[in-house]
Amino acid sequence: NAGVTQTPKFQVLKTGQSMTLQCAQDMNHNSMYWYRQDPGMGLRLIYYSASEGTTDKGEVPNGYNVSRLNKREFSLRLESAAPSQTSVYFCASSLGQGGGYTFGSGTRLTVV
Amino acid sequence: SQQGEEDPQALSIQEGENATMNCSYKTSINNLQWYRQNSGRGLVHLILIRSNEREKHSGRLRVTLDTSKKSSSLLITASRAADTASYFCATDGGSNYKLTFGKGTLLTVNP
């Protein structure tokens, strides 16, 4: 099925551990995004990639790094996880130039 | 900071009634979008309205945009239990590449 695929769906980390969240889209979209969703906070943009080869910080980039591996894949890395990074993470993609986003189903991350 | 803010935060109605949600934003936009999120799922794009449009329809959805008041509304007509979800507005703040989402309106449609 066409769309945005995120892995893993669930993850529990200990404080200080690292991990990479994977995201891939098969819609030939140019732009990709990582958001986090916390209760009462809505969605907040962590990083985005307007096109292959570019990445930019969003609203809450601290503690995260990203890699736009190719046009299809955009990964999010937590180098040293902290309890404040407990959240649901969503990857999204779009054609860019103001189009609608297609979201993945999310990764529920708990840092203990 | 949130660009768009939805109102009300929660709305409970009976099946068959209409549901209206509002969104206010702060800066100029190229377009405004509405999304739906069912519990535990990702967001689904519903409709996009450009800054030079005042009203747009899609099935049972009607969206209006008033750029002078920096506000938008989403109307769902003849609501169904399956419409129970959170609804978010998103604005681009003049950028073509990133959206800022509000905190959402939780709509509950009672059968």
PDB file of C-alpha atoms in Angstrom:
ATOM      1  CA  ASN A   1       0.000   0.000   0.000  1.00  0.00           C
ATOM      2  CA  ALA A   2       1.256   3.438  -0.910  1.00  0.00           C
ATOM      3  CA  GLY A   3       1.988   5.732   1.984  1.00  0.00           C
ATOM      4  CA  VAL A   4       4.372   6.514   4.809  1.00  0.00           C
ATOM      5  CA  THR A   5       5.853   3.643   6.801  1.00  0.00           C
ATOM      6  CA  GLN A   6       7.369   4.163  10.243  1.00  0.00           C
ATOM      7  CA  THR A   7       9.347   1.672  12.271  1.00  0.00           C
ATOM      8  CA  PRO A   8       9.249   0.674  15.022  1.00  0.00           C
ATOM      9  CA  LYS A   9       5.668   1.192  16.218  1.00  0.00           C
ATOM     10  CA  PHE A  10       6.571   0.949  19.900  1.00  0.00           C
ATOM     11  CA  GLN A  11       9.841   1.343  21.758  1.00  0.00           C
ATOM     12  CA  VAL A  12      10.967   1.561  25.372  1.00  0.00           C
ATOM     13  CA  LEU A  13      14.381   3.058  26.038  1.00  0.00           C
ATOM     14  CA  LYS A  14      16.406   3.627  29.152  1.00  0.00           C
ATOM     15  CA  THR A  15      17.694   7.112  29.832  1.00  0.00           C
ATOM     16  CA  GLY A  16      20.919   7.646  27.919  1.00  0.00           C
ATOM     17  CA  GLN A  17      20.298   4.993  25.271  1.00  0.00           C
ATOM     18  CA  SER A  18      20.258   5.895  21.613  1.00  0.00           C
ATOM     19  CA  MET A  19      17.967   4.843  18.818  1.00  0.00           C
ATOM     20  CA  THR A  20      16.925   5.715  15.283  1.00  0.00           C
ATOM     21  CA  LEU A  21      13.355   6.010  14.096  1.00  0.00           C
ATOM     22  CA  GLN A  22      12.946   5.048  10.481  1.00  0.00           C
ATOM     23  CA  CYS A  23      10.547   6.570   7.958  1.00  0.00           C
ATOM     24  CA  ALA A  24      10.024   5.727   4.301  1.00  0.00           C
ATOM     25  CA  GLN A  25       7.523   6.982   1.729  1.00  0.00           C
ATOM     26  CA  ASP A  26       6.720   5.566  -1.679  1.00  0.00           C
ATOM     27  CA  MET A  27       4.739   8.464  -3.133  1.00  0.00           C
ATOM     28  CA  ASN A  28       7.712  10.233  -4.740  1.00  0.00           C
ATOM     29  CA  HIS A  29       7.179  13.146  -2.366  1.00  0.00           C
ATOM     30  CA  ASN A  30       9.854  15.809  -2.176  1.00  0.00           C
ATOM     31  CA  SER A  31       9.423  16.957   1.422  1.00  0.00           C
ATOM     32  CA  MET A  32       9.501  14.953   4.654  1.00  0.00           C
ATOM     33  CA  TYR A  33       8.891  15.866   8.286  1.00  0.00           C
ATOM     34  CA  TRP A  34       9.218  14.641  11.831  1.00  0.00           C
ATOM     35  CA  TYR A  35       6.709  15.767  14.456  1.00  0.00           C
ATOM     36  CA  ARG A  36       6.174  14.823  18.054  1.00  0.00           C
ATOM     37  CA  GLN A  37       2.767  14.767  19.687  1.00  0.00           C
ATOM     38  CA  ASP A  38       2.321  15.228  23.419  1.00  0.00           C
ATOM     39  CA  PRO A  39      -0.935  15.458  25.392  1.00  0.00           C
ATOM     40  CA  GLY A  40      -2.224  19.005  25.413  1.00  0.00           C
ATOM     41  CA  MET A  41       0.575  20.215  23.136  1.00  0.00           C
ATOM     42  CA  GLY A  42      -0.639  19.266  19.694  1.00  0.00           C
ATOM     43  CA  LEU A  43       1.989  18.407  17.096  1.00  0.00           C
ATOM     44  CA  ARG A  44       5.342  20.135  17.154  1.00  0.00           C
ATOM     45  CA  LEU A  45       7.805  20.078  14.291  1.00  0.00           C
ATOM     46  CA  ILE A  46      11.203  18.609  15.146  1.00  0.00           C
ATOM     47  CA  TYR A  47      13.008  18.655  11.784  1.00  0.00           C
ATOM     48  CA  TYR A  48      12.033  18.749   8.175  1.00  0.00           C
ATOM     49  CA  SER A  49      13.586  18.152   4.781  1.00  0.00           C
ATOM     50  CA  ALA A  50      12.165  20.333   2.033  1.00  0.00           C
ATOM     51  CA  SER A  51      13.937  18.308  -0.628  1.00  0.00           C
ATOM     52  CA  GLU A  52      16.485  15.531  -0.938  1.00  0.00           C
ATOM     53  CA  GLY A  53      19.829  16.730   0.380  1.00  0.00           C
ATOM     54  CA  THR A  54      18.467  19.423   2.695  1.00  0.00           C
ATOM     55  CA  THR A  55      17.370  19.381   6.334  1.00  0.00           C
ATOM     56  CA  ASP A  56      16.239  22.185   8.623  1.00  0.00           C
ATOM     57  CA  LYS A  57      15.346  22.595  12.260  1.00  0.00           C
ATOM     58  CA  GLY A  58      11.771  22.931  13.336  1.00  0.00           C
ATOM     59  CA  GLU A  59      10.302  24.160  16.596  1.00  0.00           C
ATOM     60  CA  VAL A  60      11.828  21.563  18.969  1.00  0.00           C
ATOM     61  CA  PRO A  61      15.087  20.185  17.477  1.00  0.00           C
ATOM     62  CA  ASN A  62      17.178  19.879  20.644  1.00  0.00           C
ATOM     63  CA  GLY A  63      18.220  16.306  21.433  1.00  0.00           C
ATOM     64  CA  TYR A  64      17.515  15.049  17.900  1.00  0.00           C
ATOM     65  CA  ASN A  65      19.357  14.598  14.629  1.00  0.00           C
ATOM     66  CA  VAL A  66      18.031  13.647  11.214  1.00  0.00           C
ATOM     67  CA  SER A  67      19.284  12.153   7.992  1.00  0.00           C
ATOM     68  CA  ARG A  68      17.617  12.397   4.596  1.00  0.00           C
ATOM     69  CA  LEU A  69      19.128   9.195   3.284  1.00  0.00           C
ATOM     70  CA  ASN A  70      17.546   9.488  -0.159  1.00  0.00           C
ATOM     71  CA  LYS A  71      14.289  10.771  -1.585  1.00  0.00           C
ATOM     72  CA  ARG A  72      12.303   7.987   0.091  1.00  0.00           C
ATOM     73  CA  GLU A  73      13.833   7.818   3.561  1.00  0.00           C
ATOM     74  CA  PHE A  74      14.120  10.278   6.440  1.00  0.00           C
ATOM     75  CA  SER A  75      15.393   9.024   9.789  1.00  0.00           C
ATOM     76  CA  LEU A  76      15.284  10.607  13.244  1.00  0.00           C
ATOM     77  CA  ARG A  77      18.003   9.813  15.777  1.00  0.00           C
ATOM     78  CA  LEU A  78      17.993  10.259  19.530  1.00  0.00           C
ATOM     79  CA  GLU A  79      21.635  10.170  20.639  1.00  0.00           C
ATOM     80  CA  SER A  80      21.019  10.098  24.387  1.00  0.00           C
ATOM     81  CA  ALA A  81      17.374   9.599  25.241  1.00  0.00           C
ATOM     82  CA  ALA A  82      15.794  11.559  28.076  1.00  0.00           C
ATOM     83  CA  PRO A  83      12.410  11.076  29.796  1.00  0.00           C
ATOM     84  CA  SER A  84      11.287  14.397  28.254  1.00  0.00           C
ATOM     85  CA  GLN A  85      11.489  12.685  24.858  1.00  0.00           C
ATOM     86  CA  THR A  86       8.707  10.293  25.796  1.00  0.00           C
ATOM     87  CA  SER A  87       6.160  11.018  23.105  1.00  0.00           C
ATOM     88  CA  VAL A  88       4.448   9.797  19.970  1.00  0.00           C
ATOM     89  CA  TYR A  89       6.530  10.552  16.889  1.00  0.00           C
ATOM     90  CA  PHE A  90       5.005  11.037  13.473  1.00  0.00           C
ATOM     91  CA  CYS A  91       6.714  11.135  10.141  1.00  0.00           C
ATOM     92  CA  ALA A  92       4.960  12.849   7.244  1.00  0.00           C
ATOM     93  CA  SER A  93       5.649  13.618   3.616  1.00  0.00           C
ATOM     94  CA  SER A  94       4.308  15.983   0.991  1.00  0.00           C
ATOM     95  CA  LEU A  95       4.952  17.053  -2.573  1.00  0.00           C
ATOM     96  CA  GLY A  96       6.019  20.375  -1.104  1.00  0.00           C
ATOM     97  CA  GLN A  97       4.994  23.793  -2.363  1.00  0.00           C
ATOM     98  CA  GLY A  98       2.110  23.964   0.064  1.00  0.00           C
ATOM     99  CA  GLY A  99       0.479  20.588  -0.526  1.00  0.00           C
ATOM    100  CA  GLY A 100      -1.237  18.319   1.980  1.00  0.00           C
ATOM    101  CA  TYR A 101       0.727  15.942   4.164  1.00  0.00           C
ATOM    102  CA  THR A 102       0.516  12.165   4.354  1.00  0.00           C
ATOM    103  CA  PHE A 103       1.287  10.860   7.828  1.00  0.00           C
ATOM    104  CA  GLY A 104       2.654   7.575   9.061  1.00  0.00           C
ATOM    105  CA  SER A 105       0.944   5.683  11.851  1.00  0.00           C
ATOM    106  CA  GLY A 106       3.408   6.855  14.491  1.00  0.00           C
ATOM    107  CA  THR A 107       6.032   5.512  16.885  1.00  0.00           C
ATOM    108  CA  ARG A 108       5.127   5.462  20.535  1.00  0.00           C
ATOM    109  CA  LEU A 109       8.373   6.000  22.476  1.00  0.00           C
ATOM    110  CA  THR A 110       8.762   5.713  26.225  1.00  0.00           C
ATOM    111  CA  VAL A 111      12.010   6.707  27.925  1.00  0.00           C
ATOM    112  CA  VAL A 112      12.380   5.414  31.480  1.00  0.00           C
TER     113      VAL A 112
ATOM    114  CA  SER B   1       4.715  28.449  19.449  1.00  0.00           C
ATOM    115  CA  GLN B   2       1.424  27.302  17.950  1.00  0.00           C
ATOM    116  CA  GLN B   3       0.362  29.126  14.835  1.00  0.00           C
ATOM    117  CA  GLY B   4      -3.212  27.843  14.806  1.00  0.00           C
ATOM    118  CA  GLU B   5      -5.521  27.453  17.765  1.00  0.00           C
ATOM    119  CA  GLU B   6      -8.739  25.455  17.557  1.00  0.00           C
ATOM    120  CA  ASP B   7     -11.905  26.244  19.422  1.00  0.00           C
ATOM    121  CA  PRO B   8     -13.596  24.587  21.210  1.00  0.00           C
ATOM    122  CA  GLN B   9     -11.141  22.130  22.735  1.00  0.00           C
ATOM    123  CA  ALA B  10     -13.894  19.525  22.945  1.00  0.00           C
ATOM    124  CA  LEU B  11     -17.310  19.170  21.356  1.00  0.00           C
ATOM    125  CA  SER B  12     -19.971  16.528  21.984  1.00  0.00           C
ATOM    126  CA  ILE B  13     -23.009  16.206  19.702  1.00  0.00           C
ATOM    127  CA  GLN B  14     -25.656  13.707  18.669  1.00  0.00           C
ATOM    128  CA  GLU B  15     -25.519  11.769  15.430  1.00  0.00           C
ATOM    129  CA  GLY B  16     -27.169  13.740  12.632  1.00  0.00           C
ATOM    130  CA  GLU B  17     -26.302  17.143  14.069  1.00  0.00           C
ATOM    131  CA  ASN B  18     -23.808  19.519  12.512  1.00  0.00           C
ATOM    132  CA  ALA B  19     -20.421  20.154  14.108  1.00  0.00           C
ATOM    133  CA  THR B  20     -18.534  23.419  13.770  1.00  0.00           C
ATOM    134  CA  MET B  21     -14.925  23.910  14.776  1.00  0.00           C
ATOM    135  CA  ASN B  22     -12.978  27.126  14.564  1.00  0.00           C
ATOM    136  CA  CYS B  23      -9.328  27.931  14.057  1.00  0.00           C
ATOM    137  CA  SER B  24      -7.527  31.205  14.643  1.00  0.00           C
ATOM    138  CA  TYR B  25      -3.993  31.942  13.544  1.00  0.00           C
ATOM    139  CA  LYS B  26      -1.484  34.719  13.943  1.00  0.00           C
ATOM    140  CA  THR B  27       0.534  35.406  10.795  1.00  0.00           C
ATOM    141  CA  SER B  28      -0.117  35.561   7.077  1.00  0.00           C
ATOM    142  CA  ILE B  29      -0.595  32.264   5.277  1.00  0.00           C
ATOM    143  CA  ASN B  30      -0.490  30.758   1.816  1.00  0.00           C
ATOM    144  CA  ASN B  31      -2.979  28.082   2.768  1.00  0.00           C
ATOM    145  CA  LEU B  32      -4.737  26.501   5.724  1.00  0.00           C
ATOM    146  CA  GLN B  33      -5.394  22.795   6.059  1.00  0.00           C
ATOM    147  CA  TRP B  34      -7.612  20.607   8.230  1.00  0.00           C
ATOM    148  CA  TYR B  35      -6.704  17.125   9.417  1.00  0.00           C
ATOM    149  CA  ARG B  36      -8.494  14.361  11.317  1.00  0.00           C
ATOM    150  CA  GLN B  37      -6.906  11.993  13.797  1.00  0.00           C
ATOM    151  CA  ASN B  38      -8.655   8.921  15.087  1.00  0.00           C
ATOM    152  CA  SER B  39      -7.506   7.696  18.472  1.00  0.00           C
ATOM    153  CA  GLY B  40      -4.090   6.050  18.289  1.00  0.00           C
ATOM    154  CA  ARG B  41      -3.681   6.732  14.576  1.00  0.00           C
ATOM    155  CA  GLY B  42      -1.838   9.140  12.312  1.00  0.00           C
ATOM    156  CA  LEU B  43      -3.373  12.314  10.952  1.00  0.00           C
ATOM    157  CA  VAL B  44      -5.384  12.247   7.755  1.00  0.00           C
ATOM    158  CA  HIS B  45      -5.581  15.244   5.427  1.00  0.00           C
ATOM    159  CA  LEU B  46      -9.147  16.447   4.943  1.00  0.00           C
ATOM    160  CA  ILE B  47      -9.106  19.675   3.002  1.00  0.00           C
ATOM    161  CA  LEU B  48      -6.866  22.571   1.980  1.00  0.00           C
ATOM    162  CA  ILE B  49      -8.045  26.123   1.414  1.00  0.00           C
ATOM    163  CA  ARG B  50      -5.797  28.742  -0.168  1.00  0.00           C
ATOM    164  CA  SER B  51      -5.511  32.289   1.090  1.00  0.00           C
ATOM    165  CA  ASN B  52      -7.379  33.656  -1.933  1.00  0.00           C
ATOM    166  CA  GLU B  53     -10.343  31.318  -1.353  1.00  0.00           C
ATOM    167  CA  ARG B  54     -13.218  32.049   1.022  1.00  0.00           C
ATOM    168  CA  GLU B  55     -15.065  28.743   1.061  1.00  0.00           C
ATOM    169  CA  LYS B  56     -14.475  25.182   0.000  1.00  0.00           C
ATOM    170  CA  HIS B  57     -16.560  22.016   0.088  1.00  0.00           C
ATOM    171  CA  SER B  58     -15.679  18.344   0.143  1.00  0.00           C
ATOM    172  CA  GLY B  59     -18.509  15.896   0.704  1.00  0.00           C
ATOM    173  CA  ARG B  60     -19.999  16.684   4.126  1.00  0.00           C
ATOM    174  CA  LEU B  61     -17.190  19.116   4.926  1.00  0.00           C
ATOM    175  CA  ARG B  62     -17.372  22.859   4.454  1.00  0.00           C
ATOM    176  CA  VAL B  63     -14.403  25.073   5.242  1.00  0.00           C
ATOM    177  CA  THR B  64     -14.411  28.852   5.338  1.00  0.00           C
ATOM    178  CA  LEU B  65     -11.467  31.202   5.571  1.00  0.00           C
ATOM    179  CA  ASP B  66     -11.462  34.835   6.625  1.00  0.00           C
ATOM    180  CA  THR B  67      -7.947  36.198   6.182  1.00  0.00           C
ATOM    181  CA  SER B  68      -8.925  39.619   7.556  1.00  0.00           C
ATOM    182  CA  LYS B  69      -9.837  37.981  10.868  1.00  0.00           C
ATOM    183  CA  LYS B  70      -7.166  35.293  10.562  1.00  0.00           C
ATOM    184  CA  SER B  71      -9.717  32.586  11.199  1.00  0.00           C
ATOM    185  CA  SER B  72     -11.187  29.483   9.622  1.00  0.00           C
ATOM    186  CA  SER B  73     -14.054  27.183  10.410  1.00  0.00           C
ATOM    187  CA  LEU B  74     -14.715  23.545   9.624  1.00  0.00           C
ATOM    188  CA  LEU B  75     -18.332  22.423   9.402  1.00  0.00           C
ATOM    189  CA  ILE B  76     -19.224  18.742   9.340  1.00  0.00           C
ATOM    190  CA  THR B  77     -22.837  18.253   8.331  1.00  0.00           C
ATOM    191  CA  ALA B  78     -25.067  15.331   9.313  1.00  0.00           C
ATOM    192  CA  SER B  79     -22.422  13.916  11.622  1.00  0.00           C
ATOM    193  CA  ARG B  80     -21.950  10.188  12.154  1.00  0.00           C
ATOM    194  CA  ALA B  81     -20.449   8.199  15.016  1.00  0.00           C
ATOM    195  CA  ALA B  82     -17.510   7.466  12.704  1.00  0.00           C
ATOM    196  CA  ASP B  83     -16.696  11.207  12.670  1.00  0.00           C
ATOM    197  CA  THR B  84     -15.581  10.903  16.304  1.00  0.00           C
ATOM    198  CA  ALA B  85     -11.948  12.053  16.214  1.00  0.00           C
ATOM    199  CA  SER B  86      -9.651  14.973  16.898  1.00  0.00           C
ATOM    200  CA  TYR B  87      -9.568  17.690  14.265  1.00  0.00           C
ATOM    201  CA  PHE B  88      -6.561  19.908  13.700  1.00  0.00           C
ATOM    202  CA  CYS B  89      -6.015  23.001  11.658  1.00  0.00           C
ATOM    203  CA  ALA B  90      -2.574  23.637  10.231  1.00  0.00           C
ATOM    204  CA  THR B  91      -1.082  26.763   8.724  1.00  0.00           C
ATOM    205  CA  ASP B  92       2.052  27.360   6.725  1.00  0.00           C
ATOM    206  CA  GLY B  93       2.944  30.789   8.117  1.00  0.00           C
ATOM    207  CA  GLY B  94       3.854  31.918   4.608  1.00  0.00           C
ATOM    208  CA  SER B  95       6.276  29.009   4.100  1.00  0.00           C
ATOM    209  CA  ASN B  96       5.705  26.484   1.335  1.00  0.00           C
ATOM    210  CA  TYR B  97       7.520  23.778   3.229  1.00  0.00           C
ATOM    211  CA  LYS B  98       6.296  23.377   6.768  1.00  0.00           C
ATOM    212  CA  LEU B  99       3.017  23.353   8.643  1.00  0.00           C
ATOM    213  CA  THR B 100       2.303  24.375  12.204  1.00  0.00           C
ATOM    214  CA  PHE B 101      -0.555  22.533  13.872  1.00  0.00           C
ATOM    215  CA  GLY B 102      -2.983  23.644  16.524  1.00  0.00           C
ATOM    216  CA  LYS B 103      -3.806  21.591  19.593  1.00  0.00           C
ATOM    217  CA  GLY B 104      -6.981  20.203  18.089  1.00  0.00           C
ATOM    218  CA  THR B 105     -10.687  19.874  18.806  1.00  0.00           C
ATOM    219  CA  LEU B 106     -11.885  16.536  20.152  1.00  0.00           C
ATOM    220  CA  LEU B 107     -15.237  15.783  18.527  1.00  0.00           C
ATOM    221  CA  THR B 108     -17.441  13.092  20.007  1.00  0.00           C
ATOM    222  CA  VAL B 109     -20.514  12.063  18.034  1.00  0.00           C
ATOM    223  CA  ASN B 110     -22.938  10.081  20.154  1.00  0.00           C
ATOM    224  CA  PRO B 111     -25.101   7.460  18.412  1.00  0.00           C
TER     225      PRO B 111
END
